[in-house]
Coordinates of N, CA and C in Angstrom, one line a residue:
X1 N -54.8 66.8 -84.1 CA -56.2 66.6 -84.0 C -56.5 65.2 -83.6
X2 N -57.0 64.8 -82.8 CA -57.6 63.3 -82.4 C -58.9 63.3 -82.4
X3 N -59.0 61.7 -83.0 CA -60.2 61.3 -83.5 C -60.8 60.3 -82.6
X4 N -62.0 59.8 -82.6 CA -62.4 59.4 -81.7 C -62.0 58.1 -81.6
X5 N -61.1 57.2 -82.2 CA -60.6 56.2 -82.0 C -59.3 56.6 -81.5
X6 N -58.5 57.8 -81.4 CA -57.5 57.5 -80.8 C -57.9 57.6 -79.4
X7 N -57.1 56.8 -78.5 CA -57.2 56.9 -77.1 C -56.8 58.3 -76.1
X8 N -57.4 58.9 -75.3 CA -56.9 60.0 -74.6 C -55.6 59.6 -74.2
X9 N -55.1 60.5 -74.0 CA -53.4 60.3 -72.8 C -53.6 61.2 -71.7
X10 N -52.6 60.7 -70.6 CA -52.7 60.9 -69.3 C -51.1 61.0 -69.1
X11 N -50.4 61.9 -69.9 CA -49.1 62.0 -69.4 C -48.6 62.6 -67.9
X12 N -47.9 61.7 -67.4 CA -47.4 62.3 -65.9 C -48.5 62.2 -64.8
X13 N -49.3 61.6 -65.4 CA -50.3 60.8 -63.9 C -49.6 59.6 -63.3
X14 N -48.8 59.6 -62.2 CA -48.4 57.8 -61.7 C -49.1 57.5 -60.8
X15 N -49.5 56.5 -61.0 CA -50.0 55.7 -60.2 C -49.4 54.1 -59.2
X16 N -49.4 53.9 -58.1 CA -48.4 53.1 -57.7 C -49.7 52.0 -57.1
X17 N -49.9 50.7 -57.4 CA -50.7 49.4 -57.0 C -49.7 48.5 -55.8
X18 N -50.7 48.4 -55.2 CA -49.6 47.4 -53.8 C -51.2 46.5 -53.7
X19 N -51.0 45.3 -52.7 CA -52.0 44.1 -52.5 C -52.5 43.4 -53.1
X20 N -51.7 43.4 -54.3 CA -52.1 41.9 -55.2 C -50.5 41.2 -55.4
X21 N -50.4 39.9 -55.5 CA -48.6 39.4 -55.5 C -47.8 40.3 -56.6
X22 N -48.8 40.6 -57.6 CA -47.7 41.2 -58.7 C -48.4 40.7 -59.8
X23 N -47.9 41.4 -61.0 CA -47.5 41.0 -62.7 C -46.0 40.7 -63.4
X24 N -46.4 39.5 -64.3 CA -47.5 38.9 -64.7 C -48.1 38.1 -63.9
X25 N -49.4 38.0 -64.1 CA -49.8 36.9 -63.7 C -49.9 35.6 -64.0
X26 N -49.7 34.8 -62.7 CA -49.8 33.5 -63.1 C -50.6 32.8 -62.6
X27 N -51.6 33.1 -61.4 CA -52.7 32.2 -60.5 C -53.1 33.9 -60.5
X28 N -54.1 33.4 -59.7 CA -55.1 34.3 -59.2 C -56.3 35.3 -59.6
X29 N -57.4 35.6 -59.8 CA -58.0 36.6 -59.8 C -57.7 38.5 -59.5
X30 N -57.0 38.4 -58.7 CA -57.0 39.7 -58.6 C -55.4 39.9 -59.3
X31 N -54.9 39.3 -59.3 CA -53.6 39.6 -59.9 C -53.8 40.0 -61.7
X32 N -54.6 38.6 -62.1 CA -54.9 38.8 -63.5 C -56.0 40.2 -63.8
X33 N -56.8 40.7 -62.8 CA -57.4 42.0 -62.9 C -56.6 42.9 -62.7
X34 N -55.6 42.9 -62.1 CA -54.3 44.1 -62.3 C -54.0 44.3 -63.3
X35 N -53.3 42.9 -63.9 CA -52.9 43.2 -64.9 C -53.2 44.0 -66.4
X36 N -54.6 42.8 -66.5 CA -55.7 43.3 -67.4 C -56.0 45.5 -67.4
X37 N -55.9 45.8 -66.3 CA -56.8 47.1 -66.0 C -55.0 48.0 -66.1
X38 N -54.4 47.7 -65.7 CA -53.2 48.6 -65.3 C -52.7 48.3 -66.8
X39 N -52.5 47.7 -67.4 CA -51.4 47.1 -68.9 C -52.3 48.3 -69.7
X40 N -54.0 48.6 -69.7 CA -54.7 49.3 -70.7 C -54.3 50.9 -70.4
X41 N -54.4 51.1 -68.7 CA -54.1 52.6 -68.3 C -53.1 52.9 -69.1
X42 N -51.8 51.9 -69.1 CA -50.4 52.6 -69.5 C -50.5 52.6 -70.9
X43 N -51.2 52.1 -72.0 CA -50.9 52.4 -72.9 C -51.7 53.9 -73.0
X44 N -53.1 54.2 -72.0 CA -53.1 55.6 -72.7 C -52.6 56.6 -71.9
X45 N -51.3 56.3 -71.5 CA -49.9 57.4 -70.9 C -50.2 57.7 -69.4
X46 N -51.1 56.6 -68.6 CA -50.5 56.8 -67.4 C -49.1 56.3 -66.8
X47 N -48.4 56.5 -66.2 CA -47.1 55.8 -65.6 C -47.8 55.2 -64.2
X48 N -47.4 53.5 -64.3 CA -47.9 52.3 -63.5 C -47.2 51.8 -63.0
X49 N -46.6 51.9 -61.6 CA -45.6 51.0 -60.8 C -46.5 50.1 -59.9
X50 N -46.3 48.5 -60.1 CA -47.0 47.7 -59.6 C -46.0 47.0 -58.6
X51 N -46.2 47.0 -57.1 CA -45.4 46.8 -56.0 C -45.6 44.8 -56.0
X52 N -44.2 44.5 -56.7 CA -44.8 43.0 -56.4 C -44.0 42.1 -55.5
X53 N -44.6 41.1 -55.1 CA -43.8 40.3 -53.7 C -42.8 39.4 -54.5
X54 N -41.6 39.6 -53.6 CA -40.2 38.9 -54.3 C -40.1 37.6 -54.8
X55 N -41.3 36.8 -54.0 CA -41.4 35.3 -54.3 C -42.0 35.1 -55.5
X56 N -43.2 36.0 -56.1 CA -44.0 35.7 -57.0 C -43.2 36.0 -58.4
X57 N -42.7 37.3 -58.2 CA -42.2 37.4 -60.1 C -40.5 37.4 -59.8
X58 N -40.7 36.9 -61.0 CA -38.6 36.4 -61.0 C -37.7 37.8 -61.0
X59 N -36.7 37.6 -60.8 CA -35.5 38.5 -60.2 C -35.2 39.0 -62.0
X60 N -35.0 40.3 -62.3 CA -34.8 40.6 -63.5 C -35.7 41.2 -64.1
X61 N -37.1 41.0 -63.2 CA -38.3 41.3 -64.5 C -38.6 42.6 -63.9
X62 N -38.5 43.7 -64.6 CA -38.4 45.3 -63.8 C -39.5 45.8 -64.5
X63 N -39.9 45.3 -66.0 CA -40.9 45.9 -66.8 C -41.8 45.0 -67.6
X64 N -43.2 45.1 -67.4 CA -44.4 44.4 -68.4 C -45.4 44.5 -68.8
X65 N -45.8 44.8 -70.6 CA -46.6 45.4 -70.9 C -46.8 46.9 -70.3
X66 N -46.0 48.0 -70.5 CA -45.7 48.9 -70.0 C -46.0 49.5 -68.8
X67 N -45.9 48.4 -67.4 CA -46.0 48.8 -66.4 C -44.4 48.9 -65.6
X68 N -44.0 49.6 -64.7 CA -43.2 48.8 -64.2 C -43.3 48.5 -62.9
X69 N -42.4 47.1 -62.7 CA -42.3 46.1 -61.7 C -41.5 46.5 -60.9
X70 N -42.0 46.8 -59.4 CA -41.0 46.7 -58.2 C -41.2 45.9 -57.5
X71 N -39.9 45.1 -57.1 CA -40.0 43.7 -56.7 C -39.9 44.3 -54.4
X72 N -40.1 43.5 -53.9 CA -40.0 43.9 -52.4 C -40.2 42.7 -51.7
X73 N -39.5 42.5 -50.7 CA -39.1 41.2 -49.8 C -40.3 41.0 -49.2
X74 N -40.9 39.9 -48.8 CA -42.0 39.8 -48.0 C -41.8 38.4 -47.3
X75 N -42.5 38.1 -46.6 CA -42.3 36.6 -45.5 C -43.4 35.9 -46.2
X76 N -43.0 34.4 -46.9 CA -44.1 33.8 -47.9 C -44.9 33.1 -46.9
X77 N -45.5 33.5 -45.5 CA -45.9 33.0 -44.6 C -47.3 33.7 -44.7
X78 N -48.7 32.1 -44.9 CA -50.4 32.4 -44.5 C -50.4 33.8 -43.6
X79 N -49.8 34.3 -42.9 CA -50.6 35.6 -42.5 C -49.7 36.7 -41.9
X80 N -48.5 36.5 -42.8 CA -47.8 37.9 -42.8 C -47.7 38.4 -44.5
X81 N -47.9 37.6 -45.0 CA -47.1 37.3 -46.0 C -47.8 38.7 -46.6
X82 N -49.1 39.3 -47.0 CA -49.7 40.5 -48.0 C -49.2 42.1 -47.1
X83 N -49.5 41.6 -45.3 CA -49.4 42.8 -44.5 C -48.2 43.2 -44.5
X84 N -47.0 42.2 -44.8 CA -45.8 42.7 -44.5 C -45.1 43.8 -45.8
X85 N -46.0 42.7 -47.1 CA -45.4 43.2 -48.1 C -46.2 44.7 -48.6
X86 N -46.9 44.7 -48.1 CA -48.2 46.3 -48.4 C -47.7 47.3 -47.3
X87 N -47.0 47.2 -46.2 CA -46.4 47.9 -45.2 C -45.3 48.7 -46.0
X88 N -43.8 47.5 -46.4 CA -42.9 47.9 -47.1 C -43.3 48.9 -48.3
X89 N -44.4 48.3 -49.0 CA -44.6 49.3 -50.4 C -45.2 50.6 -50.2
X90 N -46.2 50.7 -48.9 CA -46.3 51.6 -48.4 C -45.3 52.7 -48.2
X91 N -44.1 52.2 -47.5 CA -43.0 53.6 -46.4 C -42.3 53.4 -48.4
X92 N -42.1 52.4 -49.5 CA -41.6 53.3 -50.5 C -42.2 53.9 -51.2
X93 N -43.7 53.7 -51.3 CA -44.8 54.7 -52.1 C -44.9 56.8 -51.5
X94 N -44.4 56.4 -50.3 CA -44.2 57.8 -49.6 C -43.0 58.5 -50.2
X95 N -41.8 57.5 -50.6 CA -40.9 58.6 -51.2 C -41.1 58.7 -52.9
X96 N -41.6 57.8 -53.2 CA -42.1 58.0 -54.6 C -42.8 58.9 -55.3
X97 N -43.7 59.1 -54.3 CA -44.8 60.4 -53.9 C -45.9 60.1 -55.2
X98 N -46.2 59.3 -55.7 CA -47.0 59.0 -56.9 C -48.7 60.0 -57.0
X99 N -49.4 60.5 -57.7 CA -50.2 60.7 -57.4 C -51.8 60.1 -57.3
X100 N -51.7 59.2 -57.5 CA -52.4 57.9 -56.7 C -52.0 56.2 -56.3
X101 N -52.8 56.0 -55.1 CA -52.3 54.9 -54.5 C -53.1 54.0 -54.9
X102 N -53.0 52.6 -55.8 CA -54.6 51.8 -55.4 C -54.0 50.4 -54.6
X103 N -54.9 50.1 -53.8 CA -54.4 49.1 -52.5 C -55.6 48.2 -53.0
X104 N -55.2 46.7 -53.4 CA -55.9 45.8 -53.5 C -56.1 45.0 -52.4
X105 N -57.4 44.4 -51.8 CA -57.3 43.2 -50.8 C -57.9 44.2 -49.6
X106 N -58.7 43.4 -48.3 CA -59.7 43.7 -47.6 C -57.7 43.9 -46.3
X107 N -57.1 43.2 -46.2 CA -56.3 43.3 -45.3 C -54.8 44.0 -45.8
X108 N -54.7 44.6 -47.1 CA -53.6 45.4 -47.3 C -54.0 46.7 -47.3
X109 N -55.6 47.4 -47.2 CA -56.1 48.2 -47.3 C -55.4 48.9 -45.6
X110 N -55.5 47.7 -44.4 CA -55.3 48.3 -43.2 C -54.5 49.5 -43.4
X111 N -53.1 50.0 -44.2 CA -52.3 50.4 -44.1 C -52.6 51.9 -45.2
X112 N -54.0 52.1 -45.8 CA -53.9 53.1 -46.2 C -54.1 54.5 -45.7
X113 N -54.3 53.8 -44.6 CA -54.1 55.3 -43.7 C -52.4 56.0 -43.5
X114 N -51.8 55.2 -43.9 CA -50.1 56.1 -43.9 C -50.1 57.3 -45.0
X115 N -50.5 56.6 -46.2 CA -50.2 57.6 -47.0 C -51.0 58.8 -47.2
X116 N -52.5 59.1 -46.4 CA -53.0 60.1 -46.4 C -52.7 60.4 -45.2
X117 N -52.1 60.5 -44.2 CA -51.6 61.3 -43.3 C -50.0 61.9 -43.7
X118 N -49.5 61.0 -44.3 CA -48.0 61.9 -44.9 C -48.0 62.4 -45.6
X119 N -48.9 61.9 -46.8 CA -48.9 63.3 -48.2 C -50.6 63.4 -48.2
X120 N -51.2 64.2 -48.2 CA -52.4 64.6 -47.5 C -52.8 64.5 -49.2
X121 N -52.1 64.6 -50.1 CA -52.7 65.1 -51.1 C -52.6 64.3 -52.4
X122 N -51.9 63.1 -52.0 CA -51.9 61.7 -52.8 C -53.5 61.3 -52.6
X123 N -54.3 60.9 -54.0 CA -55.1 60.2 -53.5 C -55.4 58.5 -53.1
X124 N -55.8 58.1 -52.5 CA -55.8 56.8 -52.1 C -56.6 56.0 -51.8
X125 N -56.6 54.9 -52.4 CA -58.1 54.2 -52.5 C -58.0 52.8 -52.4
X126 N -59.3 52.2 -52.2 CA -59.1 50.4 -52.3 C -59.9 49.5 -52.7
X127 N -59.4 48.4 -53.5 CA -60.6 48.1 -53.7 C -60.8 46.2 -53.1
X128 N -61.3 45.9 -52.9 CA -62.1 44.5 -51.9 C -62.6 43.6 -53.5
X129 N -62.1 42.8 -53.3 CA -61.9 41.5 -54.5 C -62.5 40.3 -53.5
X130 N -63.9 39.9 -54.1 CA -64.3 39.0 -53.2 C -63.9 37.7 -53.7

């Protein structure tokens, strides 16, 4: 029986996040709103893979606050550096097959048109951090 303090669960909902550098955070706004919003989902049992860029979280760190961390190569260059790394997470979010995508950022969003043309039936969405 659950009571109104226990939290719902969401067993076997995954969700996979790409366009923010990663967690934990250590600078940024939208990173630290990942964190914050994705650390709460997982404890009430959704499964959270947060796509992070190689440069930002250290080599080792695979799990935090019950998300997990995939790390992916990106070019730490002003204007390749989010499109290259939201592309890559992209073509692995396709074999992952997650059942939702969330794409943070006005220029990692370009790419969510891949995943609803290959899996029609992942949902996918974005959201714009001003």
């Amino acid at each position: 029986m659950r009571t109104n303090s226990d939290p719902p669960t969401r067993p076997g909902i995954k969700i996979a996040v790409t366009g923010c550098r990663g967690v934990p955070a250590t600078w940024g706004g939208v990173e630290q709103h990942c964190e914050n919003l994705y650390s709460r989902l997982a404890q009430k049992g959704y499964e959270i893979t947060v796509y992070a860029r190689s440069y930002y979280v250290p080599k080792g760190i695979t799990a935090y606050k019950g998300l997990r961390i995939k790390r992916l190569p990106t070019l730490n260059l002003k204007y390749t550096d989010a499109l290259l790394h939201t592309l890559f997470s992209v073509i692995h979010i396709l074999f992952k097959n997650p059942d939702i995508v969330h794409i943070h950022g006005i220029g990692p969003c370009f790419f969510s048109w891949i995943p609803r043309l290959f899996r029609p039936r992942m949902k996918v969405f974005f959201t714009c951090h001003p």
